[in-house]
Amino acid sequence: MKENKYFKEDEFKCKCGKCELPKDVPSDELVDVLCEIREHYNVPITINSGYRCKEHNAEVGGAKSSQHTIGSAADFVVKGVKTEEVHQYVLEKYGDKPFGIAIKHNPKNPFGGFVHLDTRGKKARWTYS
């Protein structure tokens, strides 16, 4: 993982607890963008889901071609910032980039849910139901 002052490798490890983080995961580009978002808000970011092995990805219902399985995706929240606000910022700042950007709303908690960001190399936008 690219050296940075905000994130540790453990934050991106698969939640299965069995596998190791592959070499060069997460992608440098993903780390750079997450660091920029962290600096914009000047508060911690929690990575809910980073790399996922194929088995764990299937267990959580991830797409077979999920960017999480190659280490170029993260689902995250920004401490104390509404998820919709973070999503809008990411769309405004990175909307012209070839990234996957999505949101999972939590109707009972505006700080719940998460923003998904991946560096897939083409634009993709969606909302999780």
XYZ file of N, CA, C and O in Angstrom:
516
model
N 0.835 -1.183 0.000
C 0.000 0.000 0.000
C 0.875 1.240 0.000
O 1.899 1.277 0.679
N 0.437 2.231 -0.722
C 1.159 3.496 -0.788
C 1.224 4.133 0.598
O 0.232 4.172 1.315
N 2.406 4.636 0.944
C 2.562 5.312 2.219
C 1.746 6.589 2.236
O 1.691 7.325 1.256
N 1.080 6.830 3.375
C 0.291 8.051 3.536
C 0.141 8.311 5.021
O 0.436 7.448 5.839
N -0.344 9.498 5.366
C -0.409 9.839 6.789
C -1.767 9.580 7.439
O -1.937 9.848 8.621
N -2.725 9.030 6.690
C -4.063 8.849 7.252
C -4.523 7.397 7.396
O -5.275 7.085 8.310
N -4.128 6.540 6.491
C -4.687 5.189 6.466
C -3.621 4.131 6.686
O -2.496 4.270 6.240
N -4.050 3.063 7.350
C -3.176 1.913 7.580
C -3.674 0.738 6.738
O -4.862 0.627 6.445
N -2.759 -0.118 6.381
C -3.074 -1.287 5.561
C -4.225 -2.115 6.144
O -5.101 -2.595 5.417
N -4.233 -2.269 7.462
C -5.262 -3.080 8.127
C -6.681 -2.604 7.814
O -7.610 -3.405 7.804
N -6.850 -1.307 7.573
C -8.177 -0.763 7.307
C -8.758 -1.287 6.000
O -9.982 -1.280 5.822
N -7.917 -1.741 5.092
C -8.354 -2.191 3.773
C -8.414 -3.710 3.651
O -8.828 -4.233 2.627
N -8.002 -4.434 4.708
C -7.977 -5.897 4.647
C -9.385 -6.467 4.547
O -10.344 -5.902 5.075
N -9.473 -7.619 3.926
C -10.732 -8.344 3.790
C -11.274 -8.678 5.175
O -10.522 -9.082 6.063
N -12.572 -8.532 5.337
C -13.215 -8.790 6.626
C -13.387 -10.288 6.905
O -13.850 -10.662 7.974
N -13.008 -11.143 5.950
C -13.126 -12.595 6.180
C -12.183 -13.050 7.285
O -12.430 -14.047 7.941
N -11.086 -12.321 7.473
C -10.124 -12.668 8.508
C -9.204 -13.820 8.157
O -8.415 -14.247 8.988
N -9.309 -14.338 6.942
C -8.518 -15.501 6.549
C -7.428 -15.177 5.539
O -6.419 -15.852 5.493
N -7.647 -14.197 4.710
C -6.716 -13.948 3.609
C -5.824 -12.736 3.887
O -6.111 -11.928 4.768
N -4.772 -12.636 3.119
C -3.847 -11.509 3.218
C -4.202 -10.470 2.160
O -4.767 -10.796 1.114
N -3.838 -9.253 2.414
C -4.027 -8.183 1.440
C -3.020 -8.386 0.309
O -1.818 -8.500 0.566
N -3.484 -8.475 -0.934
C -2.544 -8.652 -2.049
C -1.569 -7.477 -2.169
O -1.845 -6.368 -1.702
N -0.459 -7.725 -2.811
C 0.542 -6.675 -3.043
C -0.083 -5.546 -3.849
O -0.903 -5.783 -4.731
N 0.290 -4.317 -3.535
C -0.182 -3.110 -4.218
C -1.683 -2.872 -4.075
O -2.308 -2.258 -4.940
N -2.264 -3.363 -2.991
C -3.676 -3.130 -2.684
C -3.736 -2.393 -1.366
O -3.031 -2.764 -0.428
N -4.539 -1.335 -1.271
C -5.371 -0.736 -2.304
C -4.539 0.015 -3.343
O -3.368 0.304 -3.117
N -5.194 0.356 -4.433
C -4.489 1.061 -5.502
C -3.996 2.426 -5.009
O -4.619 3.056 -4.149
N -2.883 2.862 -5.555
C -2.328 4.175 -5.180
C -3.332 5.289 -5.452
O -3.476 6.215 -4.663
N -4.016 5.199 -6.578
C -4.987 6.231 -6.944
C -6.110 6.308 -5.912
O -6.526 7.396 -5.508
N -6.595 5.170 -5.452
C -7.649 5.155 -4.440
C -7.151 5.798 -3.144
O -7.846 6.616 -2.544
N -5.956 5.453 -2.731
C -5.387 6.043 -1.507
C -5.260 7.554 -1.663
O -5.613 8.313 -0.761
N -4.782 8.009 -2.812
C -4.640 9.452 -3.047
C -5.976 10.180 -2.916
O -6.071 11.225 -2.270
N -7.015 9.629 -3.526
C -8.329 10.272 -3.489
C -8.892 10.254 -2.067
O -9.423 11.270 -1.596
N -8.771 9.144 -1.368
C -9.256 9.091 0.009
C -8.505 10.077 0.906
O -9.108 10.708 1.781
N -7.217 10.247 0.669
C -6.444 11.237 1.430
C -6.930 12.652 1.129
O -7.043 13.482 2.038
N -7.238 12.918 -0.125
C -7.758 14.243 -0.492
C -9.102 14.509 0.192
O -9.348 15.617 0.688
N -9.981 13.498 0.218
C -11.278 13.649 0.887
C -11.063 13.866 2.379
O -11.689 14.736 2.993
N -10.153 13.111 2.965
C -9.820 13.248 4.392
C -9.337 14.666 4.700
O -9.746 15.282 5.685
N -8.491 15.200 3.833
C -7.966 16.554 4.042
C -9.053 17.611 3.842
O -9.074 18.620 4.548
N -9.950 17.383 2.911
C -11.045 18.335 2.680
C -11.887 18.498 3.945
O -12.215 19.616 4.334
N -12.260 17.385 4.560
C -13.121 17.437 5.741
C -12.347 17.608 7.046
O -12.927 18.003 8.055
N -11.074 17.284 7.031
C -10.214 17.407 8.207
C -10.741 16.628 9.414
O -10.630 17.078 10.555
N -11.345 15.472 9.124
C -11.786 14.541 10.166
C -11.523 13.120 9.663
O -11.375 12.908 8.455
N -11.479 12.147 10.560
C -11.196 10.774 10.136
C -12.239 10.191 9.181
O -13.415 10.549 9.223
N -11.771 9.285 8.357
C -12.609 8.491 7.469
C -12.523 7.054 7.962
O -11.438 6.562 8.270
N -13.679 6.392 8.030
C -13.725 4.974 8.376
C -13.973 4.173 7.112
O -14.944 4.434 6.386
N -13.106 3.220 6.845
C -13.264 2.322 5.704
C -14.140 1.157 6.172
O -13.714 0.347 6.988
N -15.367 1.088 5.680
C -16.278 -0.011 6.036
C -15.924 -1.285 5.289
O -16.077 -2.379 5.811
N -15.499 -1.130 4.043
C -15.143 -2.280 3.221
C -14.099 -1.840 2.212
O -14.315 -0.880 1.468
N -12.975 -2.526 2.219
C -11.914 -2.255 1.249
C -11.776 -3.457 0.335
O -12.714 -3.823 -0.375
N -10.628 -4.110 0.399
C -10.411 -5.318 -0.395
C -11.326 -6.434 0.098
O -11.574 -6.562 1.297
N -11.843 -7.236 -0.843
C -12.607 -8.444 -0.505
C -12.098 -9.606 -1.351
O -12.006 -9.480 -2.572
N -11.796 -10.723 -0.694
C -11.481 -11.927 -1.467
C -12.766 -12.361 -2.168
O -13.866 -11.951 -1.790
N -12.632 -13.179 -3.191
C -13.800 -13.612 -3.976
C -14.853 -14.294 -3.087
O -16.050 -14.067 -3.256
N -14.409 -15.101 -2.133
C -15.334 -15.824 -1.265
C -16.127 -14.863 -0.382
O -17.351 -14.966 -0.266
N -15.427 -13.926 0.239
C -16.118 -12.967 1.113
C -17.019 -12.056 0.293
O -18.135 -11.735 0.724
N -16.565 -11.658 -0.875
C -17.383 -10.820 -1.737
C -18.708 -11.523 -2.057
O -19.774 -10.899 -2.012
N -18.647 -12.822 -2.348
C -19.867 -13.595 -2.629
C -20.759 -13.663 -1.384
O -21.986 -13.515 -1.489
N -20.156 -13.849 -0.221
C -20.923 -13.936 1.033
C -21.700 -12.658 1.325
O -22.799 -12.716 1.872
N -21.125 -11.508 0.984
C -21.794 -10.230 1.272
C -22.665 -9.761 0.113
O -23.219 -8.670 0.161
N -22.777 -10.580 -0.921
C -23.639 -10.232 -2.052
C -23.033 -9.254 -3.029
O -23.753 -8.584 -3.771
N -21.707 -9.150 -3.038
C -21.028 -8.252 -3.973
C -21.114 -8.762 -5.401
O -21.257 -9.968 -5.642
N -21.025 -7.853 -6.350
C -21.033 -8.219 -7.770
C -19.819 -9.091 -8.074
O -18.743 -8.895 -7.500
N -19.974 -10.042 -8.979
C -18.863 -10.943 -9.320
C -17.645 -10.173 -9.813
O -16.519 -10.567 -9.582
N -17.874 -9.066 -10.493
C -16.766 -8.256 -11.013
C -16.504 -7.024 -10.137
O -15.995 -6.017 -10.614
N -16.820 -7.127 -8.850
C -16.659 -6.015 -7.920
C -15.228 -5.487 -7.912
O -14.262 -6.261 -7.875
N -15.108 -4.182 -7.906
C -13.799 -3.545 -7.809
C -13.143 -3.819 -6.455
O -11.931 -3.726 -6.319
N -13.943 -4.193 -5.457
C -13.386 -4.566 -4.156
C -12.456 -5.780 -4.294
O -11.479 -5.891 -3.567
N -12.754 -6.688 -5.225
C -11.968 -7.921 -5.349
C -10.600 -7.700 -5.978
O -9.760 -8.598 -5.931
N -10.384 -6.523 -6.545
C -9.051 -6.215 -7.084
C -8.369 -5.098 -6.301
O -7.286 -4.651 -6.651
N -9.037 -4.643 -5.245
C -8.415 -3.662 -4.361
C -8.471 -2.233 -4.843
O -7.676 -1.405 -4.417
N -9.421 -1.919 -5.721
C -9.522 -0.547 -6.208
C -10.795 0.136 -5.729
O -11.228 1.128 -6.316
N -11.408 -0.378 -4.648
C -12.661 0.190 -4.149
C -12.652 0.294 -2.632
O -11.993 -0.485 -1.942
N -13.430 1.259 -2.153
C -13.646 1.397 -0.710
C -15.047 1.936 -0.478
O -15.515 2.810 -1.210
N -15.715 1.388 0.530
C -16.956 1.940 1.050
C -16.554 2.637 2.346
O -15.877 2.040 3.184
N -16.973 3.885 2.500
C -16.473 4.652 3.637
C -17.494 5.659 4.148
O -18.464 5.992 3.461
N -17.243 6.138 5.365
C -17.992 7.237 5.960
C -16.984 8.249 6.486
O -15.852 7.893 6.843
N -17.414 9.494 6.527
C -16.596 10.569 7.080
C -17.202 10.944 8.426
O -18.395 11.254 8.518
N -16.389 10.882 9.463
C -16.866 11.109 10.830
C -17.588 12.450 10.961
O -17.036 13.504 10.634
N -18.850 12.374 11.407
C -19.615 13.580 11.699
C -20.153 14.311 10.487
O -20.675 15.417 10.628
N -20.060 13.717 9.310
C -20.550 14.373 8.083
C -21.637 13.489 7.487
O -21.465 12.277 7.359
N -22.758 14.111 7.107
C -23.859 13.359 6.517
C -23.402 12.669 5.239
O -22.689 13.246 4.426
N -23.849 11.434 5.089
C -23.450 10.620 3.945
C -23.794 11.299 2.625
O -22.985 11.298 1.691
N -24.964 11.897 2.533
C -25.371 12.581 1.296
C -24.423 13.743 0.978
O -24.078 13.975 -0.172
N -23.979 14.458 1.997
C -23.040 15.564 1.794
C -21.708 15.056 1.233
O -21.143 15.645 0.312
N -21.222 13.959 1.794
C -19.969 13.370 1.313
C -20.146 12.921 -0.138
O -19.297 13.185 -0.995
N -21.257 12.257 -0.425
C -21.537 11.783 -1.782
C -21.545 12.953 -2.767
O -20.939 12.878 -3.847
N -22.221 14.032 -2.404
C -22.280 15.203 -3.288
C -20.889 15.799 -3.514
O -20.547 16.183 -4.629
N -20.091 15.859 -2.458
C -18.728 16.371 -2.603
C -17.924 15.492 -3.567
O -17.233 15.998 -4.454
N -18.005 14.184 -3.389
C -17.259 13.264 -4.249
C -17.716 13.411 -5.700
O -16.889 13.458 -6.620
N -19.014 13.541 -5.929
C -19.525 13.731 -7.295
C -19.018 15.038 -7.900
O -18.624 15.082 -9.070
N -19.042 16.111 -7.111
C -18.579 17.409 -7.617
C -17.085 17.410 -7.896
O -16.636 17.927 -8.910
N -16.320 16.836 -7.002
C -14.862 16.862 -7.116
C -14.325 15.854 -8.134
O -13.373 16.133 -8.853
N -14.945 14.664 -8.190
C -14.401 13.576 -9.007
C -15.365 13.079 -10.078
O -15.100 12.072 -10.722
N -16.466 13.793 -10.267
C -17.493 13.352 -11.205
C -17.040 13.219 -12.642
O -17.603 12.442 -13.409
N -15.994 13.935 -13.026
C -15.495 13.843 -14.401
C -14.426 12.754 -14.549
O -13.960 12.478 -15.648
N -14.069 12.118 -13.446
C -13.037 11.066 -13.462
C -13.662 9.711 -13.824
O -14.850 9.491 -13.611
N -12.852 8.792 -14.313
C -13.360 7.458 -14.649
C -13.458 6.563 -13.408
O -12.776 5.547 -13.297
N -14.300 6.981 -12.473
C -14.474 6.303 -11.194
C -15.885 5.741 -11.078
O -16.817 6.239 -11.701
N -16.032 4.746 -10.225
C -17.342 4.303 -9.776
C -17.657 5.051 -8.499
O -16.849 5.076 -7.567
N -18.825 5.703 -8.464
C -19.231 6.481 -7.296
C -20.681 6.105 -6.986
O -21.539 6.163 -7.861
N -20.928 5.725 -5.743
C -22.272 5.305 -5.356
C -22.543 5.704 -3.915
O -21.637 6.078 -3.174
N -23.821 5.599 -3.549
C -24.222 5.891 -2.171
C -25.198 4.834 -1.696
O -26.018 4.334 -2.465
N -25.075 4.499 -0.426
C -26.046 3.663 0.272
C -26.657 4.548 1.343
O -25.958 4.994 2.262
N -27.922 4.872 1.168
C -28.628 5.725 2.135
C -29.084 4.912 3.336
O -29.353 3.725 3.214
N -29.191 5.576 4.470
C -29.825 5.014 5.651
C -30.928 5.997 6.021
O -30.649 7.040 6.610
N -32.175 5.715 5.632
C -33.259 6.676 5.840
C -33.487 7.067 7.296
O -34.014 8.135 7.575
N -33.056 6.239 8.237
C -33.249 6.547 9.656
C -32.074 7.311 10.251
O -32.162 7.799 11.373
N -30.967 7.390 9.505
C -29.765 8.036 10.036
C -28.993 8.689 8.897
O -28.345 7.995 8.117
N -29.020 10.028 8.791
C -28.314 10.694 7.692
C -26.793 10.529 7.741
O -26.103 10.788 6.769
N -26.274 10.069 8.880
C -24.844 9.819 9.013
C -24.513 8.347 8.772
O -23.360 7.949 8.817
N -25.538 7.538 8.547
C -25.363 6.111 8.291
C -25.167 5.852 6.810
O -24.985 6.771 6.015
N -25.257 4.598 6.429
C -24.988 4.250 5.035
C -23.507 4.406 4.748
O -22.673 4.346 5.654
N -23.172 4.626 3.475
C -21.777 4.820 3.100
C -21.690 5.374 1.688
O -22.660 5.359 0.936
N -20.515 5.848 1.345
C -20.186 6.233 -0.024
C -19.238 5.168 -0.559
O -18.318 4.737 0.139
N -19.498 4.730 -1.774
C -18.607 3.790 -2.467
C -17.803 4.591 -3.473
O -18.353 5.419 -4.197
N -16.504 4.311 -3.531
C -15.627 4.946 -4.512
C -14.684 3.891 -5.059
O -14.097 3.124 -4.290
N -14.571 3.831 -6.385
C -13.586 2.937 -6.981
C -12.936 3.597 -8.180
O -13.476 4.534 -8.758
N -11.760 3.114 -8.500
C -10.950 3.696 -9.574
C -10.926 2.755 -10.777
O -9.877 2.434 -11.312
N -12.093 2.361 -11.249
C -12.264 1.322 -12.271
C -11.760 1.682 -13.659
O -11.591 0.822 -14.497
N -11.589 2.966 -13.947
C -11.119 3.350 -15.272
C -12.233 3.742 -16.230
O -11.984 4.051 -17.390
N -13.473 3.738 -15.751
C -14.604 4.250 -16.530
C -15.658 4.750 -15.553
O -15.721 4.304 -14.414
N -16.487 5.673 -16.023
C -17.514 6.248 -15.150
C -18.627 5.242 -14.878
O -19.090 4.564 -15.806
N -19.026 5.181 -13.636
C -20.192 4.401 -13.229
C -20.798 5.096 -12.015
O -20.055 5.522 -11.119
N -22.113 5.258 -12.014
C -22.810 5.913 -10.916
C -24.027 5.097 -10.576
O -24.748 4.633 -11.467
N -24.303 4.896 -9.277
C -25.502 4.168 -8.871
C -25.805 4.455 -7.416
O -25.026 5.061 -6.696
N -26.986 4.000 -7.013
C -27.436 4.082 -5.632
C -27.784 2.676 -5.180
O -28.473 1.949 -5.905
N -27.280 2.283 -4.008
C -27.633 0.982 -3.444
C -29.026 1.094 -2.827
O -29.350 2.094 -2.215
N -29.818 0.039 -3.003
C -31.158 0.072 -2.404
C -31.156 -0.625 -1.058
O -30.244 -1.256 -0.669
